[in-house]
Short mmCIF file of C-alpha atoms and ligand atoms in Angstrom, two decimals:
data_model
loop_
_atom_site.label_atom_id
_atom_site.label_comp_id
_atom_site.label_asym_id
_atom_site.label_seq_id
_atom_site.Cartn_x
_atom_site.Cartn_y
_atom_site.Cartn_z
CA UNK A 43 0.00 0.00 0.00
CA UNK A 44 1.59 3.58 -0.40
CA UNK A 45 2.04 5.78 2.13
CA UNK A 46 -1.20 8.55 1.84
CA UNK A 47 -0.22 12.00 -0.24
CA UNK A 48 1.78 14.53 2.14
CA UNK A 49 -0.39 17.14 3.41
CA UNK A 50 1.62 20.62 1.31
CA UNK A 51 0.34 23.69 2.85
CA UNK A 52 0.87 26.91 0.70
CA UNK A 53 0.59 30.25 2.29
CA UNK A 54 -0.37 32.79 -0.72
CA UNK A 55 -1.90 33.27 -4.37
CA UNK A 56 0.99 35.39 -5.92
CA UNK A 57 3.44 34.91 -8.54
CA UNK A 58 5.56 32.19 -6.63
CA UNK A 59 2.47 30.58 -5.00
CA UNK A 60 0.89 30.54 -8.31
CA UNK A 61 3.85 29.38 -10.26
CA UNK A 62 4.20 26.35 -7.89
CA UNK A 63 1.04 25.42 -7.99
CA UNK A 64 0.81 25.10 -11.57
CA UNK A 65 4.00 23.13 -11.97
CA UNK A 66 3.30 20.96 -9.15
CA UNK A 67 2.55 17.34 -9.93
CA UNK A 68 -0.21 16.92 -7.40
CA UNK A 69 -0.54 13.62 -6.69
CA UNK A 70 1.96 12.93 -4.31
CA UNK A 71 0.31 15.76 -1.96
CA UNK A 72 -2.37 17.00 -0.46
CA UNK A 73 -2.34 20.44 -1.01
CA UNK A 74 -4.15 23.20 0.22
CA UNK A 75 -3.84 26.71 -0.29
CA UNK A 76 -4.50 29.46 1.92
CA UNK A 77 -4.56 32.99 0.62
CA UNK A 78 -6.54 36.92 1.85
CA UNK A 79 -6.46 36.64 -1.90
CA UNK A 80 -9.14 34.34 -3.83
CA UNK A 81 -7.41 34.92 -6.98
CA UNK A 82 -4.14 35.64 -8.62
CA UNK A 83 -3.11 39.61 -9.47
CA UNK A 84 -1.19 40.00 -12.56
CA UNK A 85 0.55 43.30 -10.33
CA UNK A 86 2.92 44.74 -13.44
CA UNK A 87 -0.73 45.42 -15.52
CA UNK A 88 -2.40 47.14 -11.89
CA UNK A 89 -1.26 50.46 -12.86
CA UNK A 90 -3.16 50.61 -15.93
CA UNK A 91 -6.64 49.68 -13.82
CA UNK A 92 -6.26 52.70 -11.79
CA UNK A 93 -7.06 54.84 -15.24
CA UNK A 94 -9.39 52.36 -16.98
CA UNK A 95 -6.33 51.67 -19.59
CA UNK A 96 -7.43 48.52 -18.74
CA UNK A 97 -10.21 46.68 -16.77
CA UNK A 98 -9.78 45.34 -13.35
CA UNK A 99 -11.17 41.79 -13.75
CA UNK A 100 -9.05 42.09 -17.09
CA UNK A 101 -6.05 41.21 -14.61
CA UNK A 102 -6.91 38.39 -12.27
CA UNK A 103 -7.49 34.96 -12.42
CA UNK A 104 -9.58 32.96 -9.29
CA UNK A 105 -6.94 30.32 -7.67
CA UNK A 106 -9.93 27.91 -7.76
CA UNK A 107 -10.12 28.13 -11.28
CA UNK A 108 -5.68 28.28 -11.80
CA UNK A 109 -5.59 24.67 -10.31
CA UNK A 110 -8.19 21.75 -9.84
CA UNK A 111 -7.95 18.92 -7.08
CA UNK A 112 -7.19 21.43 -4.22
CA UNK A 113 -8.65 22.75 -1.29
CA UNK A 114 -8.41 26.77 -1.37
CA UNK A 115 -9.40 28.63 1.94
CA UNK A 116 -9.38 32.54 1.49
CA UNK A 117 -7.82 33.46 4.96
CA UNK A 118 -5.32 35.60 6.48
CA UNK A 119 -2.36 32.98 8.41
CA UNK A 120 -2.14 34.50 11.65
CA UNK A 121 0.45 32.02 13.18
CA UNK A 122 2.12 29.06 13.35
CA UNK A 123 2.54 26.42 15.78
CA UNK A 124 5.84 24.44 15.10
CA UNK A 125 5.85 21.70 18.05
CA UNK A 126 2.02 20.47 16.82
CA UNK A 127 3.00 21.79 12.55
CA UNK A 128 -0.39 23.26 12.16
CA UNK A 129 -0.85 27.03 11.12
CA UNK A 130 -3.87 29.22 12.81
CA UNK A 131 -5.68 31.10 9.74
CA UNK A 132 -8.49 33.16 10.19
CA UNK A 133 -11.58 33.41 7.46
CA UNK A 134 -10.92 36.53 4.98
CA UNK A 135 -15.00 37.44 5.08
CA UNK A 136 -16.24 36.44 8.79
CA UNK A 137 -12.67 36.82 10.59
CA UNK A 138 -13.85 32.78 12.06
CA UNK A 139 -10.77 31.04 13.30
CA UNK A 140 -9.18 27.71 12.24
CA UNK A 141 -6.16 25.61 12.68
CA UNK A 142 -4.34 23.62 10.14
CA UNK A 143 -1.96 20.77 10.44
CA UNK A 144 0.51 20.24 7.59
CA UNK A 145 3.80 18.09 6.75
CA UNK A 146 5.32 20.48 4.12
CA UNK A 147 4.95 23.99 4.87
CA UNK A 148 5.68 27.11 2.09
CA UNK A 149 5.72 30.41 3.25
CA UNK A 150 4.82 32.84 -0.02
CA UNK A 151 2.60 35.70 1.71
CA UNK A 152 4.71 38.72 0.02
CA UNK A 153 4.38 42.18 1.33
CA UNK A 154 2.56 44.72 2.55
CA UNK A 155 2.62 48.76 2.10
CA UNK A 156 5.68 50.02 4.03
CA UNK A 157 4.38 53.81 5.39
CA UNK A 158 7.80 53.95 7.73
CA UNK A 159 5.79 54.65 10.14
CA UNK A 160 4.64 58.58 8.84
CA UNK A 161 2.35 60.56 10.88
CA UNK A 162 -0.92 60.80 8.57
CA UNK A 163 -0.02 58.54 5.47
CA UNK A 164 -2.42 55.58 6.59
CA UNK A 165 -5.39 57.67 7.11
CA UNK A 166 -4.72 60.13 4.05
CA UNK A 167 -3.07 58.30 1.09
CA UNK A 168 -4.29 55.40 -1.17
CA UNK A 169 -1.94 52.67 -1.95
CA UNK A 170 -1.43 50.68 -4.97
CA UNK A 171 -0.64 46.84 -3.82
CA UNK A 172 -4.51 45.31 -4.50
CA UNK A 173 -6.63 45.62 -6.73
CA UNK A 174 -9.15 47.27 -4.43
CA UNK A 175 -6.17 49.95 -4.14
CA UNK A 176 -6.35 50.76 -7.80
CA UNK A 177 -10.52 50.90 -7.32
CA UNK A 178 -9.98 53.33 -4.49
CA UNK A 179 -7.65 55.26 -6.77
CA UNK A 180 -9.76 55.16 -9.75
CA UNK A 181 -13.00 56.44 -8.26
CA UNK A 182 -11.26 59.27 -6.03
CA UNK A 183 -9.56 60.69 -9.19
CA UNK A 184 -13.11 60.86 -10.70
CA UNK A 185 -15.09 62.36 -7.43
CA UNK A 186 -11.95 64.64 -7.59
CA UNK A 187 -12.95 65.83 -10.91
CA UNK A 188 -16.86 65.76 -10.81
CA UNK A 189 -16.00 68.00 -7.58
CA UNK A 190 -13.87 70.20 -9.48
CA UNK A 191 -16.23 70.97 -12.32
CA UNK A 192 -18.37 72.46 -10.25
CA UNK A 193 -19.76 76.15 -10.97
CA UNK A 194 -19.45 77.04 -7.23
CA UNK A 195 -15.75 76.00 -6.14
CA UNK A 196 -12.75 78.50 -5.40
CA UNK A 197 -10.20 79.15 -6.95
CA UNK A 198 -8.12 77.71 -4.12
CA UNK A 199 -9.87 74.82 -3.39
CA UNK A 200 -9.81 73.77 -7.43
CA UNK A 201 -6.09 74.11 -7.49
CA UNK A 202 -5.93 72.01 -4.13
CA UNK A 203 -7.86 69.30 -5.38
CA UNK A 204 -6.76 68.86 -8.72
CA UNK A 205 -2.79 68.75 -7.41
CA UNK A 206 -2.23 64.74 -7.72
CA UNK A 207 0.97 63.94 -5.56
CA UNK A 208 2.80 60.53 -5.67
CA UNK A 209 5.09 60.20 -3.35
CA UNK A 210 7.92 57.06 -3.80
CA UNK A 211 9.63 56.94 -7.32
CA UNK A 212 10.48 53.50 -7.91
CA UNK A 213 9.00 51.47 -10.83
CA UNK A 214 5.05 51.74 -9.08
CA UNK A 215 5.36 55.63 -8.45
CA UNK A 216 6.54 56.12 -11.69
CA UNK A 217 4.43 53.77 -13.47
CA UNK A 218 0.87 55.27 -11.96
CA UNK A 219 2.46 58.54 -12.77
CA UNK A 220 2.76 57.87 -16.14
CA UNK A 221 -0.89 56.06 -16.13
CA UNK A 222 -1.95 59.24 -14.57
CA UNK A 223 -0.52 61.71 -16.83
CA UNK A 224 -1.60 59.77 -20.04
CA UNK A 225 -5.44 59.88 -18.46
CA UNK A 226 -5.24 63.73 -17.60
CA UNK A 227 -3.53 64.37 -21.22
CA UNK A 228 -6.50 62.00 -23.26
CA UNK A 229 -9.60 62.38 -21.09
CA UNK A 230 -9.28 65.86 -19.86
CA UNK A 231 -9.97 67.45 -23.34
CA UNK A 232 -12.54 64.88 -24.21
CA UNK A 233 -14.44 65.18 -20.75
CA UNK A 234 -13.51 68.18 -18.47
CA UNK A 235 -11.90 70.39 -21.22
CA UNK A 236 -12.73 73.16 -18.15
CA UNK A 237 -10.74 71.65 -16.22
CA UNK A 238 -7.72 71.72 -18.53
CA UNK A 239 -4.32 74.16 -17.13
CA UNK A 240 -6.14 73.24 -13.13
CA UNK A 241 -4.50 69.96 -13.01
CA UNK A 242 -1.00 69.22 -11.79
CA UNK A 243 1.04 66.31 -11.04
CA UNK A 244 3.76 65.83 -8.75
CA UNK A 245 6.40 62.95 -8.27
CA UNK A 246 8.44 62.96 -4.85
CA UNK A 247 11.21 60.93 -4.79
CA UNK A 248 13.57 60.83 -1.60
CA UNK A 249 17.04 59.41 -3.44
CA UNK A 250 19.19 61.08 -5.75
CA UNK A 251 17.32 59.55 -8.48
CA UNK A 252 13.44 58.08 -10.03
CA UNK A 253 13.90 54.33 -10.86
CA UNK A 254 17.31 53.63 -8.76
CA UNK A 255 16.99 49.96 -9.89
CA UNK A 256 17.83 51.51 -13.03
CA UNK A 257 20.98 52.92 -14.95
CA UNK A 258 20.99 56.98 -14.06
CA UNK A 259 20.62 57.38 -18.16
CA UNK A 260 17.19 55.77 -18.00
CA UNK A 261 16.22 57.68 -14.79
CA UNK A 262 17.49 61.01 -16.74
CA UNK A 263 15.73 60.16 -19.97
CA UNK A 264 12.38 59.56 -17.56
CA UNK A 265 12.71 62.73 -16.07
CA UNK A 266 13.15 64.38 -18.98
CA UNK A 267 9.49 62.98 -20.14
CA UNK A 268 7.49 63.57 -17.28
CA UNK A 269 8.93 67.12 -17.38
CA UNK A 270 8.18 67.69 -21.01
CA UNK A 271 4.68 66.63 -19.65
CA UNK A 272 4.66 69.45 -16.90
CA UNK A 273 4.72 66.25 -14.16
CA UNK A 274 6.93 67.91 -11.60
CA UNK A 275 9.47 65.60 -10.60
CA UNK A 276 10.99 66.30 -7.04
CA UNK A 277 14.03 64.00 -6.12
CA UNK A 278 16.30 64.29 -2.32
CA UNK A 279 13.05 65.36 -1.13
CA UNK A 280 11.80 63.01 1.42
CA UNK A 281 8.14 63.26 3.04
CA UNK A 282 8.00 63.10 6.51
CA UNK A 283 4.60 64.02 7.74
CA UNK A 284 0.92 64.17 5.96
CA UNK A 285 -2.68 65.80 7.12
CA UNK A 286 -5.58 65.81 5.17
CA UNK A 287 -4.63 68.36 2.27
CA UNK A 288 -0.99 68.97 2.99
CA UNK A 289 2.42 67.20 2.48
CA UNK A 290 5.46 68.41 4.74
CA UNK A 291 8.37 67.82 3.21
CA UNK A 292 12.21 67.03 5.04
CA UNK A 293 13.62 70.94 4.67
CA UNK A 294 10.06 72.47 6.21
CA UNK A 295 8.60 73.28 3.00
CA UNK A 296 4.48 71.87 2.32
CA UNK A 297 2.48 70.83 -0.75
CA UNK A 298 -1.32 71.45 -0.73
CA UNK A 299 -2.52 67.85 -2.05
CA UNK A 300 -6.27 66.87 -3.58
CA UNK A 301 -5.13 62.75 -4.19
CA UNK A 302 -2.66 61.58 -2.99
CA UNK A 303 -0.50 57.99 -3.85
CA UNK A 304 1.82 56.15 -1.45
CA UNK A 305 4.07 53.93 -3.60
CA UNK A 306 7.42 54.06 -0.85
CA UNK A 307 7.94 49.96 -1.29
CA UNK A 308 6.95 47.34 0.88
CA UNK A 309 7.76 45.98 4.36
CA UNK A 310 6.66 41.88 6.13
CA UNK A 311 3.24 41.40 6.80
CA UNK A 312 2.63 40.66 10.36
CA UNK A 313 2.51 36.87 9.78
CA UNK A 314 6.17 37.21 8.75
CA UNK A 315 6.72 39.06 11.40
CA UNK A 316 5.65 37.34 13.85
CA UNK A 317 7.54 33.98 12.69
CA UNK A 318 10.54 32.81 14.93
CA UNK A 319 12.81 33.14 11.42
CA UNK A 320 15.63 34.67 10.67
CA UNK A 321 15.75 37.60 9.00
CA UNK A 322 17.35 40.08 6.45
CA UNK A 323 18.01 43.54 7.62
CA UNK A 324 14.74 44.22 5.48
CA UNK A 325 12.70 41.51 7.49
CA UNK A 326 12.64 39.00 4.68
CA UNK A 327 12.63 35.63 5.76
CA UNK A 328 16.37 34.12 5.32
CA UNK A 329 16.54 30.62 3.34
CA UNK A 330 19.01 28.53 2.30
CA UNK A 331 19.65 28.00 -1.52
CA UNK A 332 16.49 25.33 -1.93
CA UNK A 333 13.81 27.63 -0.26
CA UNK A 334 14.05 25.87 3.12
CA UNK A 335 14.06 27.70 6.26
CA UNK A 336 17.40 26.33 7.93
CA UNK A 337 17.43 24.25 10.91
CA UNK A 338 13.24 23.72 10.60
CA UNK A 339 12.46 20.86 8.72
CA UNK A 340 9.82 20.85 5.66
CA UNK A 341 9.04 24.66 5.82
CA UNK A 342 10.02 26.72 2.77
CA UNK A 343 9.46 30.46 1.70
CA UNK A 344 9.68 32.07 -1.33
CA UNK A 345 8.64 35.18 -3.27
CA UNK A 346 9.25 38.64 -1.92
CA UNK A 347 8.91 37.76 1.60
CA UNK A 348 11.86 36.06 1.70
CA UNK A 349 15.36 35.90 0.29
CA UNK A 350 18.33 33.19 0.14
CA UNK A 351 21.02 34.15 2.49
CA UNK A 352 23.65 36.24 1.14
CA UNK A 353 21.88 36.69 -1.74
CA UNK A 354 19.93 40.03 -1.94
CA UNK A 355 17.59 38.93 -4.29
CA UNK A 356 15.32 41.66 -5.92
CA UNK A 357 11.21 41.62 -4.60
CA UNK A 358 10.11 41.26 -8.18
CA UNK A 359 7.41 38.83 -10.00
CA UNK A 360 10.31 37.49 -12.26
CA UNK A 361 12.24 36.04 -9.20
CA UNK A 362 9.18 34.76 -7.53
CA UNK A 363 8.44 32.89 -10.38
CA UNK A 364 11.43 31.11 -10.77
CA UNK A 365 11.34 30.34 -6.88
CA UNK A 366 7.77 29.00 -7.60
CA UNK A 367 9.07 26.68 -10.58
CA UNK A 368 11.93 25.33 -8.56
CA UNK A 369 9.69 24.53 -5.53
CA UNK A 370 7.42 22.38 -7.42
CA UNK A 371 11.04 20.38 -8.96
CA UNK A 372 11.89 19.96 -6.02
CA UNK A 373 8.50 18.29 -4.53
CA UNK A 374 7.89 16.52 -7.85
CA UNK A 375 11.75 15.13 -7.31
CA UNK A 376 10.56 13.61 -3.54
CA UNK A 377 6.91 12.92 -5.23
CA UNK A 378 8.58 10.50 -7.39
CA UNK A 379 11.09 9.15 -5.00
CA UNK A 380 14.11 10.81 -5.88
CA UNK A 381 16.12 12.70 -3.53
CA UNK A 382 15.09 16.24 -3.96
CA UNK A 383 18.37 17.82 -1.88
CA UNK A 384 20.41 16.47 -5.21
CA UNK A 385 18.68 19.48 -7.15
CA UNK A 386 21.20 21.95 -7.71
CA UNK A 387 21.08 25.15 -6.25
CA UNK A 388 18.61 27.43 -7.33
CA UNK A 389 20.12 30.03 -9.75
CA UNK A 390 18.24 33.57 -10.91
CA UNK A 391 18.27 33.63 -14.13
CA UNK A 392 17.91 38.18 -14.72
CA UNK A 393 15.56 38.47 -17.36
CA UNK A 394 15.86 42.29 -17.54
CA UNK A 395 13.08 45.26 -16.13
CA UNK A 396 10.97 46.97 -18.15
CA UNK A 397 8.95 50.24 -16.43
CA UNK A 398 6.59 52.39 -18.35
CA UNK A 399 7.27 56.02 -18.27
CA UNK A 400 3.75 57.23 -19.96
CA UNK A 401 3.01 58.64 -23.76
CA UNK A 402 3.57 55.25 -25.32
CA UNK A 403 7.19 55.07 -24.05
CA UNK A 404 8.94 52.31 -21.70
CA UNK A 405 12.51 51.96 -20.52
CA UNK A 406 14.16 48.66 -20.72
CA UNK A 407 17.50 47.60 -19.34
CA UNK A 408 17.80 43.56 -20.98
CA UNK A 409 20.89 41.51 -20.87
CA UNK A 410 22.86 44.91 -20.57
CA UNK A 411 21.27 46.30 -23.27
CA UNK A 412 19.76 50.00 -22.66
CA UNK A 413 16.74 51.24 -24.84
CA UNK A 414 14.04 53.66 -24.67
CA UNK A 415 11.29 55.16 -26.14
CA UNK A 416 8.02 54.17 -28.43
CA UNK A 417 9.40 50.67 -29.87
CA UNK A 418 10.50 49.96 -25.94
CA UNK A 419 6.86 50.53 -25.44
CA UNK A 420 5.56 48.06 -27.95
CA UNK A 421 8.31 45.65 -26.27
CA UNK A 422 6.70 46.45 -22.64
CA UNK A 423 3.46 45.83 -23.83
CA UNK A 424 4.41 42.21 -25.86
CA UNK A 425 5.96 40.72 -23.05
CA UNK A 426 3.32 41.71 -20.19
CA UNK A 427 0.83 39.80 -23.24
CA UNK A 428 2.47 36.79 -23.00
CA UNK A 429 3.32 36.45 -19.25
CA UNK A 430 -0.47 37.28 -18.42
CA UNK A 431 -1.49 34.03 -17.00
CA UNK A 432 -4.56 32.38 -18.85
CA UNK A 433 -5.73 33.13 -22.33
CA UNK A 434 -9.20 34.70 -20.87
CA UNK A 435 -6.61 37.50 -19.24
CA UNK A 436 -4.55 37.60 -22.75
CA UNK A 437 -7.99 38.60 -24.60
CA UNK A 438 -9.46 40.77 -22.10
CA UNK A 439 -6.10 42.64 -22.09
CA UNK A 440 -5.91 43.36 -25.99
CA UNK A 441 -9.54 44.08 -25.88
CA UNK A 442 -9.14 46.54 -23.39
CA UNK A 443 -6.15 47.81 -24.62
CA UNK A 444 -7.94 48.57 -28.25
CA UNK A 445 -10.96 49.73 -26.72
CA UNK A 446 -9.17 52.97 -24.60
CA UNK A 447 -7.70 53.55 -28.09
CA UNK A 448 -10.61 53.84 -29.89
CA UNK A 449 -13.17 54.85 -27.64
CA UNK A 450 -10.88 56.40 -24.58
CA UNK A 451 -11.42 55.48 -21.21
CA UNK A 452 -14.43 55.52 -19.47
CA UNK A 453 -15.12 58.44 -16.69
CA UNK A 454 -18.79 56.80 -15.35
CA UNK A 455 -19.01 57.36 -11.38
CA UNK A 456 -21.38 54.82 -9.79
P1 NAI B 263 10.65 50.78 -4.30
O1 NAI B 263 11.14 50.36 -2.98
O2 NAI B 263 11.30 50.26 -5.52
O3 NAI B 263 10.65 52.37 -4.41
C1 NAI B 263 10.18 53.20 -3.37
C2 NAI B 263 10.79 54.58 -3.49
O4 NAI B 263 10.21 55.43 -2.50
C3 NAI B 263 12.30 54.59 -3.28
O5 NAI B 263 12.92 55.15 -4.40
C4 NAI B 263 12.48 55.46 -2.02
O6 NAI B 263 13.63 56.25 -2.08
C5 NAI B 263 11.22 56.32 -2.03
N1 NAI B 263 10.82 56.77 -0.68
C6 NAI B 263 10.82 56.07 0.47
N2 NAI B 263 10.38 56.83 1.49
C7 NAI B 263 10.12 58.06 0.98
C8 NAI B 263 9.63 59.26 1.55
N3 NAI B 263 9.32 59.38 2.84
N4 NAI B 263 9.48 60.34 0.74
C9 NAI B 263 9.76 60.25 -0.59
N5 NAI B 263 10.21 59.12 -1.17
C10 NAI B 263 10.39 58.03 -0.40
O7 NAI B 263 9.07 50.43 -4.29
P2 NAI B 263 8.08 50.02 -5.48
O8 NAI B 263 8.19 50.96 -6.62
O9 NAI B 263 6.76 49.84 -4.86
O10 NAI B 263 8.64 48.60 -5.94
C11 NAI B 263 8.62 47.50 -5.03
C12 NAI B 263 9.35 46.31 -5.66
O11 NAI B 263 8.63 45.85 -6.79
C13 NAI B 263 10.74 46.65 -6.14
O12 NAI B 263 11.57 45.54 -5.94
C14 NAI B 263 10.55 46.91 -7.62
O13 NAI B 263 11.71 46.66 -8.36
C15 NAI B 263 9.43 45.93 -7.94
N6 NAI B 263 8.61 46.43 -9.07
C16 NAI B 263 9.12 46.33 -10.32
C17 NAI B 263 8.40 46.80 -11.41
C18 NAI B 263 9.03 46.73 -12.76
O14 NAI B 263 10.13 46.20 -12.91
N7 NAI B 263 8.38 47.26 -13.77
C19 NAI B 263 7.06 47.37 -11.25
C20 NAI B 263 6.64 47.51 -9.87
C21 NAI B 263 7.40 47.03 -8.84
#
């Protein structure tokens, strides 16, 4: 008789999560999922939903639908037990509690907004991590304008409220900035041509530099854009207090806001924190170079909230996904018998970063190789077709995509 299926518990519905999960020969295991999330988030396209570039189911795919024969629980992990190797989750819609035991454990729960603590960010800025971020974005920049157009406003007020501030200018600040922009520039004129010369945008960016992943040239060739594009682009300028219309700036100088975006990167969620782990000076769960947590047999993490010792490994969807794949070698390996520590070492394989900067332009930095501009943009847009998950998403996107071309995109409020 064989032994019965090991029970695989996987914590999370994002890229690495997903990735196992589909490469995972199931048989061997009893897995269940456990996610806050009922569905995968195709996050490099969730800029575009905050403008109606594209649609927000346009993007997502439901985890019961991404995998048959497993058990799915949408639930938040609140902690685990490692004497009796269950995990305590509690229900995402009626907060109900519930334990579950497990033999194989992966951690992949990513991150969650990092505010550093600010006086006034949580209560005052949106966020763009979910997609009921980009919702929240999407109708505040239309009350914003319905607001604006009316007869009775001052003058004040109007230039208060139509002042868009992001603050954080790595590859999400930028990338709703240039969303932004490209919705102001189109839709304005077709919808609130009043409204036209009110509207500014601003981009504040602590470092020296917008996109420091990227080479300086790329960051300088970005700036350049979004100032051609009146988007006023602040670098060294670090925000360290918010109230309900104003920004305070590092040197004492303020910014009179109407929406305002918090894209300053991402910190553990409190799961992660909470875990008796080690961890990276950035609270990333340390691993060794097969995804195990050292010295705690049969527990794994991968994906941003976690890195392989000594090896700084970038919090993007390209590295989770590898992580994902190699997982699932690695149970298939022991699924079938074989001794899975003989898999070599997981190795990142860099596929390049691609941003987009707004105006049918994208910046690329592949294998070494630099580029820029409209053909970068067709580029940006190819790849992001192919990765997108299912063929449903792959249609939905190119529909969408022609439809804001031919039609712009929609300004309803309901
Ligand atoms: P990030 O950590 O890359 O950038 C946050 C920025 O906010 C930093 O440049 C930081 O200097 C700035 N900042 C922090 N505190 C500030 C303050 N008080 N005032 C002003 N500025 C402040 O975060 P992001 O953009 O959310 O990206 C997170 C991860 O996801 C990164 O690893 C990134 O590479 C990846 N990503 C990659 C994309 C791509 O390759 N296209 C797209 C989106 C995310």
């Amino acid at each position: 008789m064989s032994p019965p299926p090991s029970r695989l518990l996987i914590l999370g519905s994002g890229f690495a999560a997903v990735t196992l999960l589909k490469h995972l020969r199931a048989k061997a295991y009893d897995v269940t999922v456990v996610s806050l999330r009922n569905h995968f988030l195709f996050t490099p396209l969730l800029p575009s939903t905050t403008v109606g570039t594209i649609e927000f189911r346009s993007i997502i795919e439901p985890i019961r639908m991404a995998r048959r024969n497993i058990t799915f629980l949408q639930a938040v992990a609140t902690s685990l037990d490692l004497k009796e190797r269950t995990v305590s989750c509690a229900n995402a819609v009626d907060g109900r509690v519930f334990s579950l035991p497990f033999d194989e454990l992966v951690v992949a729960v990513g991150t969650v907004n990092n505010t550093f603590g600010i006086p006034g960010v949580e209560q005052h800025a949106l966020f763009l991590k979910e997609l009921r971020d980009a919702r929240r974005i999407r109708q505040r920049l239309i009350d914003v304008l319905e607001r604006t157009s009316s007869p009775n406003i001052g003058k004040e007020e109007l230039f208060r409220l139509l002042h868009f501030v992001i603050v954080g200018g790595g590859p999400t600040g930028v990338e709703f900035a240039a969303e932004l922009t490209d919705f102001l520039e189109d839709e304005l004129t077709r919808a609130f041509p009043m409204l036209v010369g009110s509207v500014r945008i601003s981009l504040i960016e602590a470092g020296q530099q917008i996109l420091s992943s990227f080479d300086l040239s790329i960051a300088e060739y970005a700036t350049r854009l979004f100032n051609r594009r009146r988007v006023n682009v602040l670098i060294q300028s670090r925000v360290e207090r918010v109230t309900d219309t104003t920004i305070v700036l590092a040197d004492g100088s303020s910014l009179a806001y109407g929406v305002l975006v918090w894209a300053t990167g991402n910190g553990p969620t409190p799961f992660v924190t909470g875990l008796p782990f080690e961890k990276d000076e950035a609270s990333r769960l340390l691993t060794d170079d097969h995804f195990r947590i050292p010295g705690f047999e049969g527990i794994y993490a991968v994906g941003d909230c976690a890195t392989i010792r000594g090896r700084n490994l970038p919090a993007t969807a390209q590295v989770a996904m590898q992580e994902g794949k190699y997982l699932a070698l690695r149970f298939n390996r022991r699924g079938q018998g074989i001794p899975p520590d003989r898999l070599r070492p997981f190795r990142y394989r860099h596929l390049g970063m691609l941003a987009y900067i707004g105006h049918n332009e994208a910046v690329a930095d592949v294998a070494g190789h630099k580029s820029t501009g409209f053909s970068t943009w067709l580029f940006w847009r190819s790849a992001y077709l192919t990765r997108l998950v299912s063929w449903k998403n792959k249609i939905l996107v190119l529909f969408d995509w022609t439809k804001a071309l031919l039609f712009g995109r929609d300004v309803s409020r309901f």
